[in-house]
Amino acid sequence: MPATIAGYYLDELVDWTRLIGFYNREIIEFGNKLAEVIRRNTIPNIAAKVEAQQGRLNAVVASFNRLHQNIKKQNKKLTFDHELIDNRSIDEETEKRQSELRQKMEEAEKLYVDVKYACYHFLSESLKKQKGLGGSPHLHQYLSTKSK
């Protein structure tokens, strides 16, 4: 455990930055899967449904990007000349900003989990419909291997 408040806060910021990177990579994979559904285009009116899913993913990415920018700003507040500031230098504003970031990160993660599982459900239902319409085995294989 870090010896200073700034060290603890910085550890949180680093963890959040790593998580945001991981989530963004997952979102790219979902985008690829959605694009494959569109490319196969074997389900009537699928484009609007895919667009809705992609829109929700884009909103999450925008939320994560805003958070990441705020994390960088907070990171700068916790250091001086590349050294962590000491506990006495942690003012109320810095504590408040860290608490707000923690809350916003939690909200963004909850939103992402909801969007992620909605996307899983959508992709699963799309596969079922494509299967019923003689859907592409290549699409099924692509979607099932990318979700592992």
XYZ file of N, CA and C in Angstrom:
444
model
N 0.847 -1.178 0.000
C 0.000 0.000 0.000
C 0.891 1.239 0.000
N 0.533 2.248 -0.784
C 1.344 3.458 -0.849
C 1.425 4.155 0.517
N 2.545 4.825 0.725
C 2.776 5.496 2.008
C 2.100 6.863 2.081
N 1.662 7.390 0.941
C 1.038 8.718 0.940
C -0.330 8.670 0.285
N -1.105 9.676 0.586
C -2.424 9.797 -0.054
C -2.244 9.949 -1.564
N -1.278 10.777 -1.959
C -1.034 10.985 -3.392
C -0.667 9.661 -4.061
N 0.113 8.827 -3.363
C 0.481 7.526 -3.916
C -0.733 6.637 -4.116
N -1.624 6.643 -3.128
C -2.858 5.866 -3.250
C -3.712 6.390 -4.406
N -3.872 7.704 -4.457
C -4.661 8.297 -5.533
C -4.054 7.975 -6.893
N -2.739 8.057 -6.979
C -2.071 7.773 -8.246
C -2.275 6.314 -8.651
N -2.221 5.401 -7.678
C -2.496 3.990 -7.974
C -3.893 3.816 -8.551
N -4.861 4.514 -7.977
C -6.229 4.453 -8.516
C -6.250 4.943 -9.957
N -5.601 6.069 -10.213
C -5.596 6.650 -11.556
C -4.959 5.697 -12.562
N -3.873 5.051 -12.166
C -3.199 4.094 -13.053
C -4.123 2.910 -13.332
N -4.773 2.397 -12.292
C -5.719 1.285 -12.484
C -6.835 1.678 -13.436
N -7.390 2.850 -13.240
C -8.488 3.303 -14.107
C -8.019 3.466 -15.542
N -6.826 3.991 -15.723
C -6.283 4.171 -17.073
C -6.127 2.813 -17.760
N -5.633 1.824 -17.030
C -5.492 0.472 -17.593
C -6.856 -0.109 -17.956
N -7.818 0.057 -17.060
C -9.160 -0.462 -17.336
C -9.765 0.196 -18.562
N -9.623 1.499 -18.667
C -10.166 2.214 -19.828
C -9.535 1.683 -21.106
N -8.235 1.451 -21.103
C -7.565 0.880 -22.271
C -8.121 -0.499 -22.616
N -8.306 -1.323 -21.593
C -8.867 -2.664 -21.804
C -10.278 -2.578 -22.373
N -11.115 -1.745 -21.764
C -12.497 -1.607 -22.235
C -12.526 -1.090 -23.666
N -11.665 -0.140 -23.992
C -11.641 0.392 -25.355
C -11.258 -0.684 -26.363
N -10.337 -1.578 -25.980
C -9.980 -2.688 -26.881
C -11.169 -3.627 -27.065
N -11.900 -3.889 -25.977
C -13.099 -4.725 -26.094
C -14.133 -4.066 -27.006
N -14.296 -2.779 -26.872
C -15.277 -2.050 -27.678
C -14.909 -2.118 -29.155
N -13.629 -2.049 -29.464
C -13.184 -2.188 -30.863
C -13.590 -3.561 -31.396
N -13.412 -4.598 -30.576
C -13.810 -5.946 -30.991
C -15.317 -6.024 -31.237
N -16.104 -5.410 -30.358
C -17.550 -5.394 -30.579
C -17.874 -4.663 -31.878
N -17.201 -3.580 -32.144
C -17.407 -2.851 -33.393
C -17.120 -3.716 -34.602
N -16.046 -4.511 -34.511
C -15.714 -5.429 -35.605
C -16.811 -6.476 -35.801
N -17.322 -6.998 -34.696
C -18.387 -7.998 -34.772
C -19.656 -7.399 -35.370
N -19.980 -6.193 -34.953
C -21.165 -5.520 -35.503
C -20.988 -5.242 -36.992
N -19.794 -4.844 -37.389
C -19.526 -4.593 -38.812
C -19.683 -5.870 -39.614
N -19.291 -6.991 -39.035
C -19.442 -8.271 -39.726
C -20.922 -8.615 -39.912
N -21.737 -8.318 -38.919
C -23.182 -8.555 -39.045
C -23.732 -7.728 -40.207
N -23.326 -6.484 -40.286
C -23.774 -5.600 -41.390
C -23.269 -6.132 -42.728
N -22.013 -6.524 -42.762
C -21.415 -6.982 -44.011
C -22.154 -8.202 -44.565
N -22.573 -9.084 -43.675
C -23.306 -10.276 -44.109
C -24.728 -9.929 -44.542
N -25.331 -8.959 -43.863
C -26.620 -8.390 -44.241
C -27.659 -9.437 -44.660
N -27.819 -10.485 -43.851
C -28.797 -11.516 -44.187
C -30.099 -11.354 -43.415
N -30.166 -10.352 -42.544
C -31.366 -10.127 -41.740
C -31.988 -8.803 -42.192
N -33.269 -8.807 -42.516
C -33.919 -7.568 -42.949
C -33.832 -6.482 -41.860
N -33.586 -5.261 -42.282
C -33.546 -4.087 -41.404
C -32.506 -4.174 -40.289
N -31.437 -4.921 -40.512
C -30.433 -5.098 -39.463
C -29.569 -3.860 -39.281
N -29.375 -3.072 -40.338
C -28.462 -1.930 -40.266
C -28.851 -0.954 -39.152
N -30.119 -0.649 -39.026
C -30.558 0.293 -37.986
C -30.305 -0.266 -36.594
N -30.494 -1.561 -36.449
C -30.264 -2.204 -35.143
C -28.779 -2.212 -34.794
N -27.950 -2.495 -35.783
C -26.498 -2.469 -35.563
C -26.057 -1.047 -35.232
N -26.609 -0.090 -35.952
C -26.266 1.316 -35.714
C -26.615 1.736 -34.281
N -27.724 1.256 -33.777
C -28.124 1.573 -32.400
C -27.116 0.991 -31.408
N -26.699 -0.251 -31.641
C -25.693 -0.867 -30.767
C -24.374 -0.104 -30.835
N -23.969 0.242 -32.051
C -22.709 0.964 -32.228
C -22.796 2.342 -31.578
N -23.954 2.976 -31.650
C -24.147 4.274 -31.007
C -23.967 4.202 -29.500
N -24.481 3.137 -28.905
C -24.311 2.947 -27.449
C -22.838 2.717 -27.107
N -22.150 1.926 -27.933
C -20.715 1.710 -27.713
C -19.944 3.019 -27.862
N -20.300 3.815 -28.861
C -19.632 5.104 -29.071
C -19.829 6.041 -27.889
N -21.015 6.013 -27.297
C -21.284 6.854 -26.124
C -20.399 6.445 -24.947
N -20.194 5.145 -24.791
C -19.323 4.662 -23.716
C -17.883 5.095 -23.979
N -17.434 4.973 -25.224
C -16.077 5.396 -25.575
C -15.904 6.885 -25.264
N -16.875 7.694 -25.622
C -16.793 9.134 -25.345
C -16.697 9.386 -23.840
N -17.463 8.640 -23.062
C -17.421 8.768 -21.607
C -16.044 8.388 -21.076
N -15.499 7.285 -21.559
C -14.169 6.859 -21.138
C -13.102 7.876 -21.558
N -13.243 8.446 -22.742
C -12.270 9.445 -23.202
C -12.283 10.693 -22.314
N -13.481 11.154 -21.942
C -13.569 12.301 -21.034
C -12.932 11.976 -19.687
N -13.239 10.792 -19.193
C -12.651 10.350 -17.929
C -11.134 10.307 -18.018
N -10.633 9.761 -19.109
C -9.190 9.650 -19.275
C -8.523 11.028 -19.257
N -9.147 11.996 -19.892
C -8.593 13.362 -19.869
C -8.575 13.917 -18.443
N -9.639 13.693 -17.696
C -9.699 14.159 -16.312
C -8.710 13.420 -15.418
N -8.481 12.156 -15.710
C -7.484 11.379 -14.969
C -6.092 11.975 -15.186
N -5.786 12.325 -16.429
C -4.482 12.940 -16.724
C -4.308 14.250 -15.957
N -5.366 15.056 -15.900
C -5.295 16.316 -15.162
C -5.045 16.072 -13.678
N -5.754 15.102 -13.121
C -5.587 14.787 -11.700
C -4.180 14.246 -11.443
N -3.689 13.454 -12.345
C -2.342 12.913 -12.225
C -1.324 14.051 -12.084
N -1.486 15.087 -12.889
C -0.567 16.233 -12.828
C -0.656 16.962 -11.488
N -1.847 16.981 -10.904
C -2.036 17.658 -9.614
C -1.358 16.899 -8.468
N -1.103 15.615 -8.664
C -0.544 14.783 -7.597
C 0.981 14.720 -7.612
N 1.576 15.351 -8.613
C 3.034 15.336 -8.708
C 3.575 16.754 -8.860
N 4.820 16.910 -8.437
C 5.540 18.170 -8.618
C 6.984 17.797 -8.909
N 7.520 18.281 -10.013
C 8.875 17.915 -10.450
C 9.058 16.391 -10.479
N 8.076 15.702 -11.025
C 8.089 14.242 -11.200
C 8.107 13.472 -9.877
N 7.789 14.126 -8.785
C 7.705 13.491 -7.470
C 6.280 13.628 -6.948
N 5.834 12.641 -6.173
C 4.517 12.735 -5.554
C 4.501 13.865 -4.540
N 3.391 14.575 -4.484
C 3.250 15.599 -3.450
C 3.025 14.914 -2.110
N 3.317 15.609 -1.026
C 3.137 14.990 0.288
C 1.695 15.180 0.764
N 1.354 14.489 1.843
C -0.024 14.504 2.351
C -0.517 15.908 2.664
N 0.357 16.770 3.151
C -0.062 18.136 3.493
C -0.486 18.926 2.262
N 0.003 18.518 1.104
C -0.324 19.239 -0.132
C -1.639 18.775 -0.762
N -2.229 17.727 -0.215
C -3.526 17.250 -0.717
C -4.599 18.141 -0.112
N -5.131 19.023 -0.925
C -6.158 19.935 -0.427
C -7.553 19.366 -0.675
N -8.533 20.076 -0.198
C -9.926 19.638 -0.324
C -10.344 19.479 -1.786
N -9.871 20.374 -2.631
C -10.210 20.331 -4.058
C -9.671 19.047 -4.704
N -8.443 18.681 -4.357
C -7.839 17.461 -4.910
C -8.607 16.230 -4.430
N -8.965 16.208 -3.144
C -9.752 15.091 -2.607
C -11.113 14.999 -3.290
N -11.737 16.142 -3.483
C -13.057 16.183 -4.116
C -12.971 15.683 -5.559
N -11.938 16.137 -6.280
C -11.767 15.728 -7.673
C -11.536 14.215 -7.768
N -10.745 13.676 -6.836
C -10.483 12.233 -6.844
C -11.770 11.456 -6.573
N -12.535 11.938 -5.618
C -13.800 11.290 -5.285
C -14.765 11.338 -6.464
N -14.822 12.476 -7.136
C -15.684 12.610 -8.315
C -15.234 11.681 -9.435
N -13.922 11.580 -9.631
C -13.406 10.667 -10.654
C -13.765 9.225 -10.325
N -13.645 8.872 -9.060
C -13.985 7.516 -8.618
C -15.456 7.233 -8.927
N -16.318 8.175 -8.613
C -17.747 8.007 -8.866
C -18.029 7.913 -10.361
N -17.393 8.778 -11.157
C -17.623 8.770 -12.602
C -17.085 7.490 -13.237
N -15.980 6.990 -12.714
C -15.435 5.734 -13.233
C -16.395 4.592 -12.934
N -16.918 4.568 -11.731
C -17.877 3.528 -11.365
C -19.112 3.598 -12.261
N -19.622 4.798 -12.489
C -20.798 4.962 -13.358
C -20.486 4.531 -14.785
N -19.312 4.906 -15.291
C -18.930 4.542 -16.660
C -18.785 3.032 -16.796
N -18.205 2.398 -15.776
C -18.063 0.939 -15.828
C -19.422 0.251 -15.804
N -20.320 0.738 -14.971
C -21.667 0.147 -14.920
C -22.373 0.306 -16.268
N -22.260 1.482 -16.851
C -22.855 1.711 -18.168
C -22.238 0.765 -19.190
N -20.919 0.643 -19.159
C -20.250 -0.235 -20.116
C -20.718 -1.685 -19.965
N -20.815 -2.151 -18.754
C -21.266 -3.537 -18.537
C -22.665 -3.729 -19.125
N -23.556 -2.766 -18.905
C -24.904 -2.861 -19.477
C -24.857 -2.898 -21.004
N -24.076 -2.000 -21.595
C -23.967 -1.922 -23.050
C -23.306 -3.190 -23.595
N -22.282 -3.655 -22.910
C -21.556 -4.857 -23.335
C -22.495 -6.068 -23.401
N -23.277 -6.264 -22.340
C -24.154 -7.435 -22.333
C -25.336 -7.265 -23.283
N -25.773 -6.044 -23.499
C -26.801 -5.805 -24.519
C -26.245 -6.158 -25.899
N -24.979 -5.829 -26.111
C -24.339 -6.145 -27.383
C -24.164 -7.658 -27.542
N -23.745 -8.338 -26.466
C -23.666 -9.804 -26.506
C -25.029 -10.395 -26.886
N -26.077 -9.910 -26.234
C -27.426 -10.407 -26.508
C -27.797 -10.154 -27.968
N -27.555 -8.945 -28.442
C -27.873 -8.597 -29.821
C -27.127 -9.505 -30.799
N -25.828 -9.691 -30.567
C -25.048 -10.536 -31.471
C -25.542 -11.983 -31.441
N -25.886 -12.469 -30.263
C -26.400 -13.829 -30.132
C -27.716 -13.986 -30.893
N -28.603 -13.027 -30.705
C -29.891 -13.072 -31.414
C -29.681 -12.967 -32.922
N -28.718 -12.160 -33.331
C -28.429 -12.026 -34.765
C -27.947 -13.347 -35.338
N -27.107 -14.036 -34.584
C -26.632 -15.345 -35.042
C -27.779 -16.332 -35.178
N -28.680 -16.304 -34.210
C -29.837 -17.215 -34.266
C -30.674 -16.929 -35.508
N -30.906 -15.644 -35.773
C -31.713 -15.277 -36.940
C -31.000 -15.650 -38.229
N -29.695 -15.429 -38.275
C -28.955 -15.785 -39.482
C -28.941 -17.296 -39.677
N -28.840 -18.004 -38.587
C -28.869 -19.466 -38.667
C -30.212 -19.923 -39.235
N -31.284 -19.293 -38.766
C -32.614 -19.618 -39.250
C -32.800 -19.269 -40.711
N -32.028 -18.293 -41.184
C -32.107 -17.888 -42.586
C -30.990 -18.507 -43.414
N -30.325 -19.516 -42.843
C -29.187 -20.094 -43.561
C -27.975 -19.202 -43.453
N -27.800 -18.594 -42.297
C -26.704 -17.645 -42.085
C -25.335 -18.245 -42.335
N -24.388 -17.390 -42.439
C -23.030 -17.763 -42.791
C -22.319 -18.496 -41.655
N -21.762 -19.675 -41.925
C -20.971 -20.349 -40.894
C -19.705 -19.559 -40.578
N -19.195 -18.793 -41.547
C -18.021 -17.963 -41.309
C -18.327 -16.878 -40.278
N -19.493 -16.279 -40.374
C -19.884 -15.254 -39.413
C -20.013 -15.875 -38.027
N -20.664 -17.034 -37.957
C -20.822 -17.697 -36.662
C -19.455 -17.992 -36.055
N -18.541 -18.520 -36.861
C -17.210 -18.839 -36.354
C -16.483 -17.563 -35.943
N -16.563 -16.510 -36.737
C -15.896 -15.235 -36.429
C -16.422 -14.672 -35.109
N -17.724 -14.612 -34.969
C -18.321 -14.023 -33.779
C -18.021 -14.858 -32.542
N -18.056 -16.176 -32.660
C -17.840 -17.004 -31.486
C -16.376 -17.015 -31.067
N -15.437 -16.938 -31.987
C -14.023 -16.920 -31.604
C -13.607 -15.565 -31.078
N -14.174 -14.495 -31.552
C -13.803 -13.156 -31.096
C -14.332 -12.854 -29.715
N -15.338 -13.564 -29.242
C -15.882 -13.279 -27.925
C -15.171 -14.053 -26.829
N -14.176 -14.811 -27.181
C -13.409 -15.578 -26.173
C -12.243 -14.786 -25.678
